[in-house]
Coordinates of C-alpha atoms in Angstrom, one line a residue:
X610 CA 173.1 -253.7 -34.6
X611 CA 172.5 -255.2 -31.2
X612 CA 174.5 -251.4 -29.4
X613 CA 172.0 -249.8 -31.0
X614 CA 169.1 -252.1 -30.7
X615 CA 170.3 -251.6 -26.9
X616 CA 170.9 -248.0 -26.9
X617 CA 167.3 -247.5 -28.7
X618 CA 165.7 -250.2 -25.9
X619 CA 166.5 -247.7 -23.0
X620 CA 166.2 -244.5 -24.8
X621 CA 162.3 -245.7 -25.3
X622 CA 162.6 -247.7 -21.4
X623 CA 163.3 -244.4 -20.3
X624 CA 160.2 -242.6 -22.3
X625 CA 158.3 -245.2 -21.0
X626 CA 159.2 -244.2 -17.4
X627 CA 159.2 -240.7 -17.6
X628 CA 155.9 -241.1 -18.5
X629 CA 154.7 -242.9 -15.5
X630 CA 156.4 -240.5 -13.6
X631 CA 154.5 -237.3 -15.0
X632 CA 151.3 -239.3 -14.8
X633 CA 151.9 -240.1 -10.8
X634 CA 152.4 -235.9 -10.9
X635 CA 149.3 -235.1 -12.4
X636 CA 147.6 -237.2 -10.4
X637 CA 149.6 -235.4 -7.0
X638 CA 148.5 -232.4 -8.2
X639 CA 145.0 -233.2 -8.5
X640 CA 144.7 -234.6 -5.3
X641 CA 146.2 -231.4 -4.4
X642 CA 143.2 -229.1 -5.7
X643 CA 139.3 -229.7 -3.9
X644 CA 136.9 -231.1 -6.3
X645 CA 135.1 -227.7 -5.4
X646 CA 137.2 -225.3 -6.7
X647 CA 136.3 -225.8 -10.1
X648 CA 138.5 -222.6 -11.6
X649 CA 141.6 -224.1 -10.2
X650 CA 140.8 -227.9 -11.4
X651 CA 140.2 -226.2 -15.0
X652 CA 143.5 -224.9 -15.0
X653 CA 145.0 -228.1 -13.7
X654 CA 143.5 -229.9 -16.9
X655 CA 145.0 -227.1 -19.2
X656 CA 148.4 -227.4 -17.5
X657 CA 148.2 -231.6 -17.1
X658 CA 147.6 -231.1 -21.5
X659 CA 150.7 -228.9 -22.0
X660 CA 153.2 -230.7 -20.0
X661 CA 152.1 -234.4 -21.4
X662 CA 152.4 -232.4 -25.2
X663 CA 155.7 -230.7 -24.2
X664 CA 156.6 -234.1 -23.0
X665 CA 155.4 -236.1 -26.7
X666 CA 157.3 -233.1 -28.9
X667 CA 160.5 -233.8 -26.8
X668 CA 160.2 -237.7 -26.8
X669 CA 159.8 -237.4 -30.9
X670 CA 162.7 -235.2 -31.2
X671 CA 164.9 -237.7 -29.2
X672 CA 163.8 -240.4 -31.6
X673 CA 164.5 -238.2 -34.3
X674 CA 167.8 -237.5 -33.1
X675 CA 168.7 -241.2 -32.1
X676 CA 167.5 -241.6 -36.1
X677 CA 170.1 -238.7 -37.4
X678 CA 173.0 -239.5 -35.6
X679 CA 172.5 -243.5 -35.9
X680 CA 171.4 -243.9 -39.9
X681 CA 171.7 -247.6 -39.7
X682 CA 168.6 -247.5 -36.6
X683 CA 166.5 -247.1 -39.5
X684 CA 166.6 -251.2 -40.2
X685 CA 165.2 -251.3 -36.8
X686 CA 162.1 -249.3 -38.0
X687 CA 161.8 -251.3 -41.2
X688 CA 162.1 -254.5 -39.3
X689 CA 159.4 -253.7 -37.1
X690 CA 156.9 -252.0 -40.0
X691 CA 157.9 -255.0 -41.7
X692 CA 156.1 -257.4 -39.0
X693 CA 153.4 -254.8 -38.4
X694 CA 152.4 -255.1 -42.1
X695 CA 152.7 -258.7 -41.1
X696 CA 149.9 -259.1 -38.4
X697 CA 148.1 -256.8 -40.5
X698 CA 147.9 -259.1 -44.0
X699 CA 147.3 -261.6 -41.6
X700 CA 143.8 -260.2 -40.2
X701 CA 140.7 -259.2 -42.2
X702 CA 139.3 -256.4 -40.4
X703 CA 135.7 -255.2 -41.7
X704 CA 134.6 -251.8 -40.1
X705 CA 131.0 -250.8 -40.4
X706 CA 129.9 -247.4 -41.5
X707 CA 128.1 -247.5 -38.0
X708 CA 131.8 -247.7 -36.4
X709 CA 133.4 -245.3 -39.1
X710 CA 131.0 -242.6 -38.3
X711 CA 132.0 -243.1 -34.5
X712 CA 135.1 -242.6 -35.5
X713 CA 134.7 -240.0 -37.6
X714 CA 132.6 -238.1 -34.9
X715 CA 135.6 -239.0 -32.2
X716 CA 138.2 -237.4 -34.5
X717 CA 136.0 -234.3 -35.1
X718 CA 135.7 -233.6 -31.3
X719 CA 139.4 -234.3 -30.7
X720 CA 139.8 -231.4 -33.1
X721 CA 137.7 -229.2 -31.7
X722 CA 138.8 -229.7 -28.1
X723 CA 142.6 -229.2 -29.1
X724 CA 141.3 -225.1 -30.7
X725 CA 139.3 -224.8 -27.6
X726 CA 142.4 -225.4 -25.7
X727 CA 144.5 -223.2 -27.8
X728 CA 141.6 -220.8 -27.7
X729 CA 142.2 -220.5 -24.2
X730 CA 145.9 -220.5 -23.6
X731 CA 145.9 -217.9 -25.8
X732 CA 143.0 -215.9 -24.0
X733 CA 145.1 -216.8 -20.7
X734 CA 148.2 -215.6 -21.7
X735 CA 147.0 -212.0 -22.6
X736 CA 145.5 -211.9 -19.0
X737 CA 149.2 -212.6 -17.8
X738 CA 150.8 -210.3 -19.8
X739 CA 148.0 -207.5 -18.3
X740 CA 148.4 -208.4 -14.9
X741 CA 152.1 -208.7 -14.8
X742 CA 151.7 -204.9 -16.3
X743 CA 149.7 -204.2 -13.1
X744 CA 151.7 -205.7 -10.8
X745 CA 155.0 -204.4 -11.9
X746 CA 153.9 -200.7 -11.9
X747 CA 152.3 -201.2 -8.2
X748 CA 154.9 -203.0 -6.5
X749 CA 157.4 -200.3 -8.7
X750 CA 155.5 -197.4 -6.9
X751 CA 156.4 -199.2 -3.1
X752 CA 160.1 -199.5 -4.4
X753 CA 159.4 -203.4 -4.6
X754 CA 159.2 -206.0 -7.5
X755 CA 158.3 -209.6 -7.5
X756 CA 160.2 -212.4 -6.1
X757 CA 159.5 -215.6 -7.4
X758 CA 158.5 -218.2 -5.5
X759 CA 158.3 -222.4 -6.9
X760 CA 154.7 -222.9 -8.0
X761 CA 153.8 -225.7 -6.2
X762 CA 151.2 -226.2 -3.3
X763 CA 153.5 -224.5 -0.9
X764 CA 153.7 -221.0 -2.4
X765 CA 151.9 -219.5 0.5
X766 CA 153.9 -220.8 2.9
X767 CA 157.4 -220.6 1.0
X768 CA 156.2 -216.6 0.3
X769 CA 155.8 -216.2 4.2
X770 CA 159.1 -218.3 5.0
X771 CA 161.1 -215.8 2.4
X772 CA 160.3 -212.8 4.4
X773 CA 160.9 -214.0 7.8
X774 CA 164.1 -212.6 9.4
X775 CA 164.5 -216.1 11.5
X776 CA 165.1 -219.7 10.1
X777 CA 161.6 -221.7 9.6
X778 CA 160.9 -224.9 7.7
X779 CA 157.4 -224.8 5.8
X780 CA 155.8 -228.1 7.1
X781 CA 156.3 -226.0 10.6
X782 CA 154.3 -223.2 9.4
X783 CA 151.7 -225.8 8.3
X784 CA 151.6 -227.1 11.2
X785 CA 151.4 -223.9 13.3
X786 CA 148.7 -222.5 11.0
X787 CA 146.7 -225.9 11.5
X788 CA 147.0 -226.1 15.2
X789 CA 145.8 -222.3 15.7
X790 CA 142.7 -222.8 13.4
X791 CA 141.8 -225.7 15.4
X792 CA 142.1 -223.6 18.8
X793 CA 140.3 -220.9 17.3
X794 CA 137.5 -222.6 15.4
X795 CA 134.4 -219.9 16.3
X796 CA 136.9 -217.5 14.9
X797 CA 137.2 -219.1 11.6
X798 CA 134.2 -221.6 10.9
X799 CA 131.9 -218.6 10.0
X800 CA 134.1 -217.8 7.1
X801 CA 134.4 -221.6 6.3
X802 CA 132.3 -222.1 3.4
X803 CA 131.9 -223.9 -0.1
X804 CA 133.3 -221.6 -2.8
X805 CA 131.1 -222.3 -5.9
X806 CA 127.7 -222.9 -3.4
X807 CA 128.4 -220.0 -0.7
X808 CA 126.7 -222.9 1.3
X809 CA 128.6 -223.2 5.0
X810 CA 130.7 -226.4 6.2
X811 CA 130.6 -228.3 9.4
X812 CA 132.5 -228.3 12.3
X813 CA 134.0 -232.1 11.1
X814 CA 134.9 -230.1 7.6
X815 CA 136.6 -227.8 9.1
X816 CA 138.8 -230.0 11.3
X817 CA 139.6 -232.3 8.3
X818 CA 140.7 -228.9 6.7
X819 CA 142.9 -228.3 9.2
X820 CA 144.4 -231.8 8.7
X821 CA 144.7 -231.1 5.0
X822 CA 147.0 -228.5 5.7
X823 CA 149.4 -230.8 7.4
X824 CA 148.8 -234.2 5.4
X825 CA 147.5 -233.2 2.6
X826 CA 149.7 -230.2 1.5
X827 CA 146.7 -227.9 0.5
X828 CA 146.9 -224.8 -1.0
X829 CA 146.7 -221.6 1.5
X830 CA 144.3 -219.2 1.3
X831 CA 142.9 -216.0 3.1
X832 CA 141.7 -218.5 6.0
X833 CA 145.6 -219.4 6.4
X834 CA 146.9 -216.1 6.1
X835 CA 144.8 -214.9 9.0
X836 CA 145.6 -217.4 11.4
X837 CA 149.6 -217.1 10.2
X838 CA 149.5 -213.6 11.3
X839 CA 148.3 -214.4 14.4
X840 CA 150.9 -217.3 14.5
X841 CA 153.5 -214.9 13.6
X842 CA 151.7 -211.6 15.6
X843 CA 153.0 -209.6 12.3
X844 CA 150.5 -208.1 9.8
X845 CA 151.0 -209.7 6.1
X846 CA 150.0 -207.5 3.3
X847 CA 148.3 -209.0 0.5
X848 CA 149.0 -207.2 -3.1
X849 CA 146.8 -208.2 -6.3
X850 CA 146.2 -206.5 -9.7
X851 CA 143.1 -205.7 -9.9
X852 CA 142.1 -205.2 -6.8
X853 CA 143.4 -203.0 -3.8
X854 CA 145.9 -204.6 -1.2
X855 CA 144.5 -206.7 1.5
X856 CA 145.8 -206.2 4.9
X857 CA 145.5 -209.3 7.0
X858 CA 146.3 -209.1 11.2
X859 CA 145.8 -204.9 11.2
X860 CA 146.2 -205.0 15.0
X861 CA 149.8 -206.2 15.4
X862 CA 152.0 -202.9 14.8
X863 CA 155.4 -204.8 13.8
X864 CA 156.5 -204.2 9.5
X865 CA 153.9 -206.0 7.4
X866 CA 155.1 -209.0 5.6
X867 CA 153.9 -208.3 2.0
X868 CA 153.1 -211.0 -0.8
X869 CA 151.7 -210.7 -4.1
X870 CA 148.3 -213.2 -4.9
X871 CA 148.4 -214.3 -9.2
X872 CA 145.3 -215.1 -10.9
X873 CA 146.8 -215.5 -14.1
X874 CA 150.6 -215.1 -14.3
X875 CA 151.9 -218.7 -13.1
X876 CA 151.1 -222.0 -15.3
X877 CA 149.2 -223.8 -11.6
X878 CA 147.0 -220.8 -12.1
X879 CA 146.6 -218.5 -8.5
X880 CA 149.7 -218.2 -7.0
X881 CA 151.3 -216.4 -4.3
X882 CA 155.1 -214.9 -5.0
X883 CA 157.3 -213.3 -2.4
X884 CA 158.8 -209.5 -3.0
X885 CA 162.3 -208.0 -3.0
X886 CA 163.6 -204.1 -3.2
X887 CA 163.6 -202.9 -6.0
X888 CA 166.8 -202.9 -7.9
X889 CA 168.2 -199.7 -7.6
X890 CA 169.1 -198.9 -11.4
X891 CA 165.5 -199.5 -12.2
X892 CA 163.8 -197.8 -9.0
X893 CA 166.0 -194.3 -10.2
X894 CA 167.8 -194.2 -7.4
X895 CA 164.9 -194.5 -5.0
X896 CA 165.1 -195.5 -1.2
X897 CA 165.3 -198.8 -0.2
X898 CA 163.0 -200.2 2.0
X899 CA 164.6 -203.6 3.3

Protein backbone atom coordinates (compact mmCIF):
# COMPACT_ATOMS: atom_id res chain seq x y z
CA UNK A 1 0.00 0.00 0.00
CA UNK A 2 2.51 2.67 0.98
CA UNK A 3 4.86 1.57 -2.80
CA UNK A 4 2.03 2.49 -4.41
CA UNK A 5 0.76 5.32 -2.40
CA UNK A 6 4.51 6.44 -3.23
CA UNK A 7 4.60 5.41 -6.73
CA UNK A 8 1.02 7.31 -7.26
CA UNK A 9 2.55 10.54 -5.12
CA UNK A 10 5.19 11.20 -7.85
CA UNK A 11 3.29 10.02 -10.79
CA UNK A 12 0.73 13.03 -9.85
CA UNK A 13 4.19 15.29 -8.34
CA UNK A 14 5.29 14.94 -11.73
CA UNK A 15 1.74 16.02 -13.45
CA UNK A 16 1.92 18.69 -11.22
CA UNK A 17 5.26 19.88 -12.61
CA UNK A 18 4.89 19.24 -16.07
CA UNK A 19 2.24 21.51 -15.73
CA UNK A 20 4.09 24.42 -14.40
CA UNK A 21 6.49 23.73 -16.98
CA UNK A 22 4.02 24.08 -20.05
CA UNK A 23 2.52 27.09 -18.31
CA UNK A 24 6.09 28.96 -18.05
CA UNK A 25 6.07 27.98 -22.15
CA UNK A 26 2.98 29.50 -22.97
CA UNK A 27 3.74 32.33 -21.22
CA UNK A 28 7.53 32.36 -23.32
CA UNK A 29 5.78 32.23 -26.27
CA UNK A 30 3.54 35.03 -25.62
CA UNK A 31 6.05 37.23 -24.75
CA UNK A 32 7.48 36.10 -27.90
CA UNK A 33 4.47 37.43 -30.17
CA UNK A 34 3.72 41.77 -30.15
CA UNK A 35 0.48 42.55 -28.56
CA UNK A 36 -0.04 44.05 -32.15
CA UNK A 37 -0.07 41.23 -34.25
CA UNK A 38 -3.26 40.11 -33.41
CA UNK A 39 -3.46 37.06 -36.18
CA UNK A 40 -0.40 35.58 -34.62
CA UNK A 41 -1.62 36.07 -30.78
CA UNK A 42 -4.97 34.20 -32.07
CA UNK A 43 -3.13 31.38 -33.11
CA UNK A 44 -1.07 31.32 -30.05
CA UNK A 45 -4.39 30.97 -27.91
CA UNK A 46 -5.52 28.08 -30.33
CA UNK A 47 -2.20 26.35 -29.93
CA UNK A 48 -1.71 27.28 -25.91
CA UNK A 49 -5.65 25.17 -25.79
CA UNK A 50 -4.36 22.12 -27.76
CA UNK A 51 -1.20 21.43 -26.08
CA UNK A 52 -2.72 22.00 -22.22
CA UNK A 53 -5.77 19.41 -23.72
CA UNK A 54 -3.15 17.03 -25.34
CA UNK A 55 -1.46 17.40 -22.08
CA UNK A 56 -5.03 16.56 -19.62
CA UNK A 57 -5.91 13.33 -22.21
CA UNK A 58 -2.30 12.04 -21.61
CA UNK A 59 -2.16 12.83 -17.73
CA UNK A 60 -5.76 10.79 -17.50
CA UNK A 61 -4.48 8.01 -19.45
CA UNK A 62 -1.43 7.66 -17.12
CA UNK A 63 -3.89 7.55 -14.17
CA UNK A 64 -5.74 5.12 -15.94
CA UNK A 65 -2.88 3.01 -16.59
CA UNK A 66 -1.32 3.39 -12.95
CA UNK A 67 -5.25 2.13 -12.12
CA UNK A 68 -4.98 -1.12 -14.70
CA UNK A 69 -1.82 -2.38 -13.92
CA UNK A 70 -2.08 -1.51 -9.92
CA UNK A 71 -5.98 -2.88 -9.14
CA UNK A 72 -5.34 -2.54 -5.48
CA UNK A 73 -4.67 1.73 -6.13
CA UNK A 74 -8.21 1.71 -6.29
CA UNK A 75 -8.49 1.78 -2.22
CA UNK A 76 -6.52 4.83 -2.59
CA UNK A 77 -9.46 6.44 -4.69
CA UNK A 78 -12.07 5.18 -2.26
CA UNK A 79 -10.15 6.44 0.66
CA UNK A 80 -9.99 9.76 -0.64
CA UNK A 81 -13.92 9.92 -2.13
CA UNK A 82 -14.50 8.51 1.13
CA UNK A 83 -13.22 11.82 3.05
CA UNK A 84 -14.49 14.02 0.23
CA UNK A 85 -18.04 12.77 0.90
CA UNK A 86 -16.84 13.55 4.38
CA UNK A 87 -16.24 17.40 4.23
CA UNK A 88 -19.09 17.39 2.07
CA UNK A 89 -21.94 15.86 4.83
CA UNK A 90 -20.16 18.08 6.88
CA UNK A 91 -21.12 21.45 5.13
CA UNK A 92 -24.63 22.76 4.18
CA UNK A 93 -24.19 24.55 1.09
CA UNK A 94 -27.39 26.50 -0.19
CA UNK A 95 -26.88 27.88 -3.87
CA UNK A 96 -29.35 30.55 -5.04
CA UNK A 97 -31.13 30.35 -8.35
CA UNK A 98 -29.26 33.78 -8.81
CA UNK A 99 -25.82 31.77 -8.56
CA UNK A 100 -27.25 28.57 -10.54
CA UNK A 101 -28.15 30.62 -13.49
CA UNK A 102 -24.45 32.01 -13.39
CA UNK A 103 -23.50 28.86 -13.48
CA UNK A 104 -25.66 27.67 -15.86
CA UNK A 105 -24.75 30.66 -18.25
CA UNK A 106 -20.76 29.93 -17.48
CA UNK A 107 -21.23 26.31 -18.55
CA UNK A 108 -23.18 27.26 -21.73
CA UNK A 109 -20.36 29.61 -22.90
CA UNK A 110 -17.67 27.08 -22.10
CA UNK A 111 -19.59 24.93 -24.55
CA UNK A 112 -19.77 27.19 -27.06
CA UNK A 113 -16.17 28.42 -26.96
CA UNK A 114 -14.86 24.68 -27.11
CA UNK A 115 -17.16 24.21 -31.00
CA UNK A 116 -15.78 27.59 -31.86
CA UNK A 117 -12.47 26.29 -31.35
CA UNK A 118 -13.06 23.06 -33.00
CA UNK A 119 -14.80 25.17 -35.69
CA UNK A 120 -11.68 26.64 -36.39
CA UNK A 121 -9.01 23.93 -36.14
CA UNK A 122 -10.95 22.33 -38.50
CA UNK A 123 -11.32 25.46 -40.87
CA UNK A 124 -7.42 25.75 -40.22
CA UNK A 125 -6.48 22.48 -41.06
CA UNK A 126 -8.15 22.54 -44.68
CA UNK A 127 -6.06 25.76 -45.26
CA UNK A 128 -2.93 23.53 -44.49
CA UNK A 129 -3.80 20.75 -46.42
CA UNK A 130 -4.35 23.52 -49.52
CA UNK A 131 -1.35 25.29 -49.09
CA UNK A 132 0.98 22.38 -48.52
CA UNK A 133 -0.76 21.33 -52.15
CA UNK A 134 0.64 24.71 -53.43
CA UNK A 135 3.77 24.56 -52.10
CA UNK A 136 4.70 21.16 -53.01
CA UNK A 137 3.78 21.50 -56.71
CA UNK A 138 5.89 24.99 -56.85
CA UNK A 139 8.93 24.04 -55.03
CA UNK A 140 8.45 20.39 -57.30
CA UNK A 141 8.59 22.64 -60.54
CA UNK A 142 12.32 24.32 -59.21
CA UNK A 143 13.45 20.56 -58.45
CA UNK A 144 13.06 21.54 -54.60
CA UNK A 145 10.82 20.36 -51.67
CA UNK A 146 10.54 21.57 -48.21
CA UNK A 147 12.94 21.25 -45.42
CA UNK A 148 11.66 21.47 -42.19
CA UNK A 149 12.79 23.71 -39.87
CA UNK A 150 11.85 23.70 -35.60
CA UNK A 151 8.87 26.05 -35.18
CA UNK A 152 9.99 28.18 -32.73
CA UNK A 153 10.86 31.96 -32.77
CA UNK A 154 14.00 31.25 -34.68
CA UNK A 155 12.71 29.73 -37.85
CA UNK A 156 13.90 32.68 -39.91
CA UNK A 157 17.19 32.57 -38.72
CA UNK A 158 17.66 28.67 -38.47
CA UNK A 159 16.13 28.72 -42.41
CA UNK A 160 18.96 31.20 -43.30
CA UNK A 161 21.64 29.24 -41.17
CA UNK A 162 20.62 25.80 -43.09
CA UNK A 163 21.51 27.17 -46.42
CA UNK A 164 24.69 28.82 -45.60
CA UNK A 165 27.80 26.95 -47.01
CA UNK A 166 29.97 28.28 -43.79
CA UNK A 167 29.41 27.48 -39.96
CA UNK A 168 27.13 30.32 -38.22
CA UNK A 169 25.39 30.21 -34.80
CA UNK A 170 21.82 31.96 -34.92
CA UNK A 171 22.12 34.46 -31.97
CA UNK A 172 25.13 35.70 -34.50
CA UNK A 173 22.74 36.30 -37.25
CA UNK A 174 20.59 38.11 -34.72
CA UNK A 175 22.96 40.05 -33.78
CA UNK A 176 24.37 40.93 -37.27
CA UNK A 177 20.85 41.62 -38.53
CA UNK A 178 20.24 43.99 -35.37
CA UNK A 179 23.46 45.88 -35.59
CA UNK A 180 22.90 46.64 -39.53
CA UNK A 181 19.31 47.92 -39.00
CA UNK A 182 20.54 50.17 -36.35
CA UNK A 183 23.36 51.55 -38.88
CA UNK A 184 20.96 51.85 -41.46
CA UNK A 185 17.89 53.26 -39.80
CA UNK A 186 16.64 55.91 -42.80
CA UNK A 187 16.81 52.80 -44.78
CA UNK A 188 14.38 50.91 -42.79
CA UNK A 189 12.24 53.25 -40.39
CA UNK A 190 9.97 54.23 -43.39
CA UNK A 191 8.86 50.70 -43.67
CA UNK A 192 8.67 50.42 -39.79
CA UNK A 193 5.11 50.59 -39.04
CA UNK A 194 2.13 49.14 -36.89
CA UNK A 195 0.62 46.20 -38.74
CA UNK A 196 -3.11 46.32 -37.74
CA UNK A 197 -3.03 50.53 -37.73
CA UNK A 198 -0.67 51.10 -40.90
CA UNK A 199 0.20 54.02 -38.43
CA UNK A 200 4.33 54.66 -38.48
CA UNK A 201 6.70 54.08 -35.29
CA UNK A 202 9.41 56.21 -33.84
CA UNK A 203 12.88 56.33 -34.10
CA UNK A 204 13.04 54.89 -30.06
CA UNK A 205 10.59 51.91 -31.53
CA UNK A 206 12.60 51.10 -33.83
CA UNK A 207 15.74 50.85 -31.83
CA UNK A 208 13.97 48.76 -29.07
CA UNK A 209 13.07 46.55 -32.21
CA UNK A 210 16.39 46.10 -32.95
CA UNK A 211 17.10 45.07 -29.35
CA UNK A 212 14.17 42.61 -29.52
CA UNK A 213 15.94 40.86 -31.99
CA UNK A 214 18.91 40.13 -29.74
CA UNK A 215 17.12 39.90 -26.17
CA UNK A 216 13.99 39.21 -26.86
CA UNK A 217 14.23 36.44 -29.60
CA UNK A 218 11.42 38.02 -31.97
CA UNK A 219 10.18 36.62 -34.79
CA UNK A 220 11.94 37.73 -38.35
CA UNK A 221 10.15 39.23 -40.84
CA UNK A 222 10.60 40.98 -44.28
CA UNK A 223 12.45 43.90 -42.30
CA UNK A 224 15.04 41.16 -41.18
CA UNK A 225 15.35 39.45 -44.28
CA UNK A 226 16.42 42.66 -46.04
CA UNK A 227 19.03 43.67 -43.86
CA UNK A 228 20.29 39.72 -43.67
CA UNK A 229 20.97 39.97 -47.25
CA UNK A 230 22.82 42.85 -47.00
CA UNK A 231 24.58 41.18 -43.99
CA UNK A 232 25.23 38.20 -46.01
CA UNK A 233 25.58 40.35 -49.65
CA UNK A 234 23.53 37.24 -51.17
CA UNK A 235 19.94 37.55 -52.42
CA UNK A 236 17.32 35.32 -50.40
CA UNK A 237 14.31 34.25 -52.21
CA UNK A 238 11.14 34.21 -50.56
CA UNK A 239 8.52 31.32 -51.80
CA UNK A 240 4.71 31.41 -50.55
CA UNK A 241 1.52 29.72 -51.82
CA UNK A 242 -0.53 32.10 -52.80
CA UNK A 243 1.40 34.56 -53.72
CA UNK A 244 4.49 34.90 -56.24
CA UNK A 245 8.09 34.61 -54.85
CA UNK A 246 9.66 37.56 -53.19
CA UNK A 247 13.13 38.33 -53.99
CA UNK A 248 14.83 40.25 -51.32
CA UNK A 249 18.67 41.93 -51.95
CA UNK A 250 18.13 41.76 -56.15
CA UNK A 251 21.52 43.63 -56.50
CA UNK A 252 23.95 41.12 -55.12
CA UNK A 253 24.54 38.48 -58.16
CA UNK A 254 25.79 35.47 -55.91
CA UNK A 255 22.89 32.06 -55.82
CA UNK A 256 19.86 33.20 -54.00
CA UNK A 257 19.27 31.54 -50.65
CA UNK A 258 15.61 30.47 -51.01
CA UNK A 259 13.01 29.83 -48.02
CA UNK A 260 9.50 28.99 -48.02
CA UNK A 261 7.06 31.67 -45.69
CA UNK A 262 3.64 29.31 -44.04
CA UNK A 263 0.57 31.00 -43.21
CA UNK A 264 -1.13 27.97 -42.25
CA UNK A 265 0.87 24.75 -42.36
CA UNK A 266 2.87 24.86 -38.85
CA UNK A 267 0.86 24.66 -35.42
CA UNK A 268 2.82 28.52 -34.26
CA UNK A 269 0.99 29.62 -37.33
CA UNK A 270 3.47 31.72 -40.04
CA UNK A 271 6.54 30.04 -40.33
CA UNK A 272 9.52 30.01 -42.34
CA UNK A 273 11.08 26.32 -43.46
CA UNK A 274 14.35 25.80 -45.27
CA UNK A 275 14.44 23.79 -48.85
CA UNK A 276 16.34 20.73 -50.01
CA UNK A 277 16.72 19.05 -53.77
CA UNK A 278 14.38 17.27 -54.59
CA UNK A 279 14.72 13.58 -54.16
CA UNK A 280 15.52 12.16 -57.26
CA UNK A 281 12.93 9.22 -57.50
CA UNK A 282 10.27 11.75 -56.99
CA UNK A 283 11.74 14.70 -59.22
CA UNK A 284 11.75 11.82 -62.46
CA UNK A 285 15.09 11.90 -62.70
CA UNK A 286 15.41 15.68 -62.98
CA UNK A 287 18.64 17.74 -62.46
CA UNK A 288 19.79 18.66 -59.28
CA UNK A 289 20.37 21.99 -58.42
CA UNK A 290 22.50 21.86 -55.02
Amino acid sequence: MEDLQSERQRMLRRHHREKKELEAQIQSMKFSVPKSDKQKRKQLRLDATRLQAEMEQRHQQELEKFQENFPDSSVLDSVTENLAKMNLENQHPHISRAQKRREKKEALEREQQERILVAEMEHLASFRQEEEEKLSTILGAKYLEMKDIPADSHCMYRAIQDQLVFSVTVESLRSRTADYMRKHVDDFLPFFSNPETGDAYTRADFMAHCDNIVRRRSWGGQLELRALSHVLQTPIEVIQANSPALLIGEEYHKKPLTLVYLHYACSLGEHYNSVKPLEASAAGGGPRLF
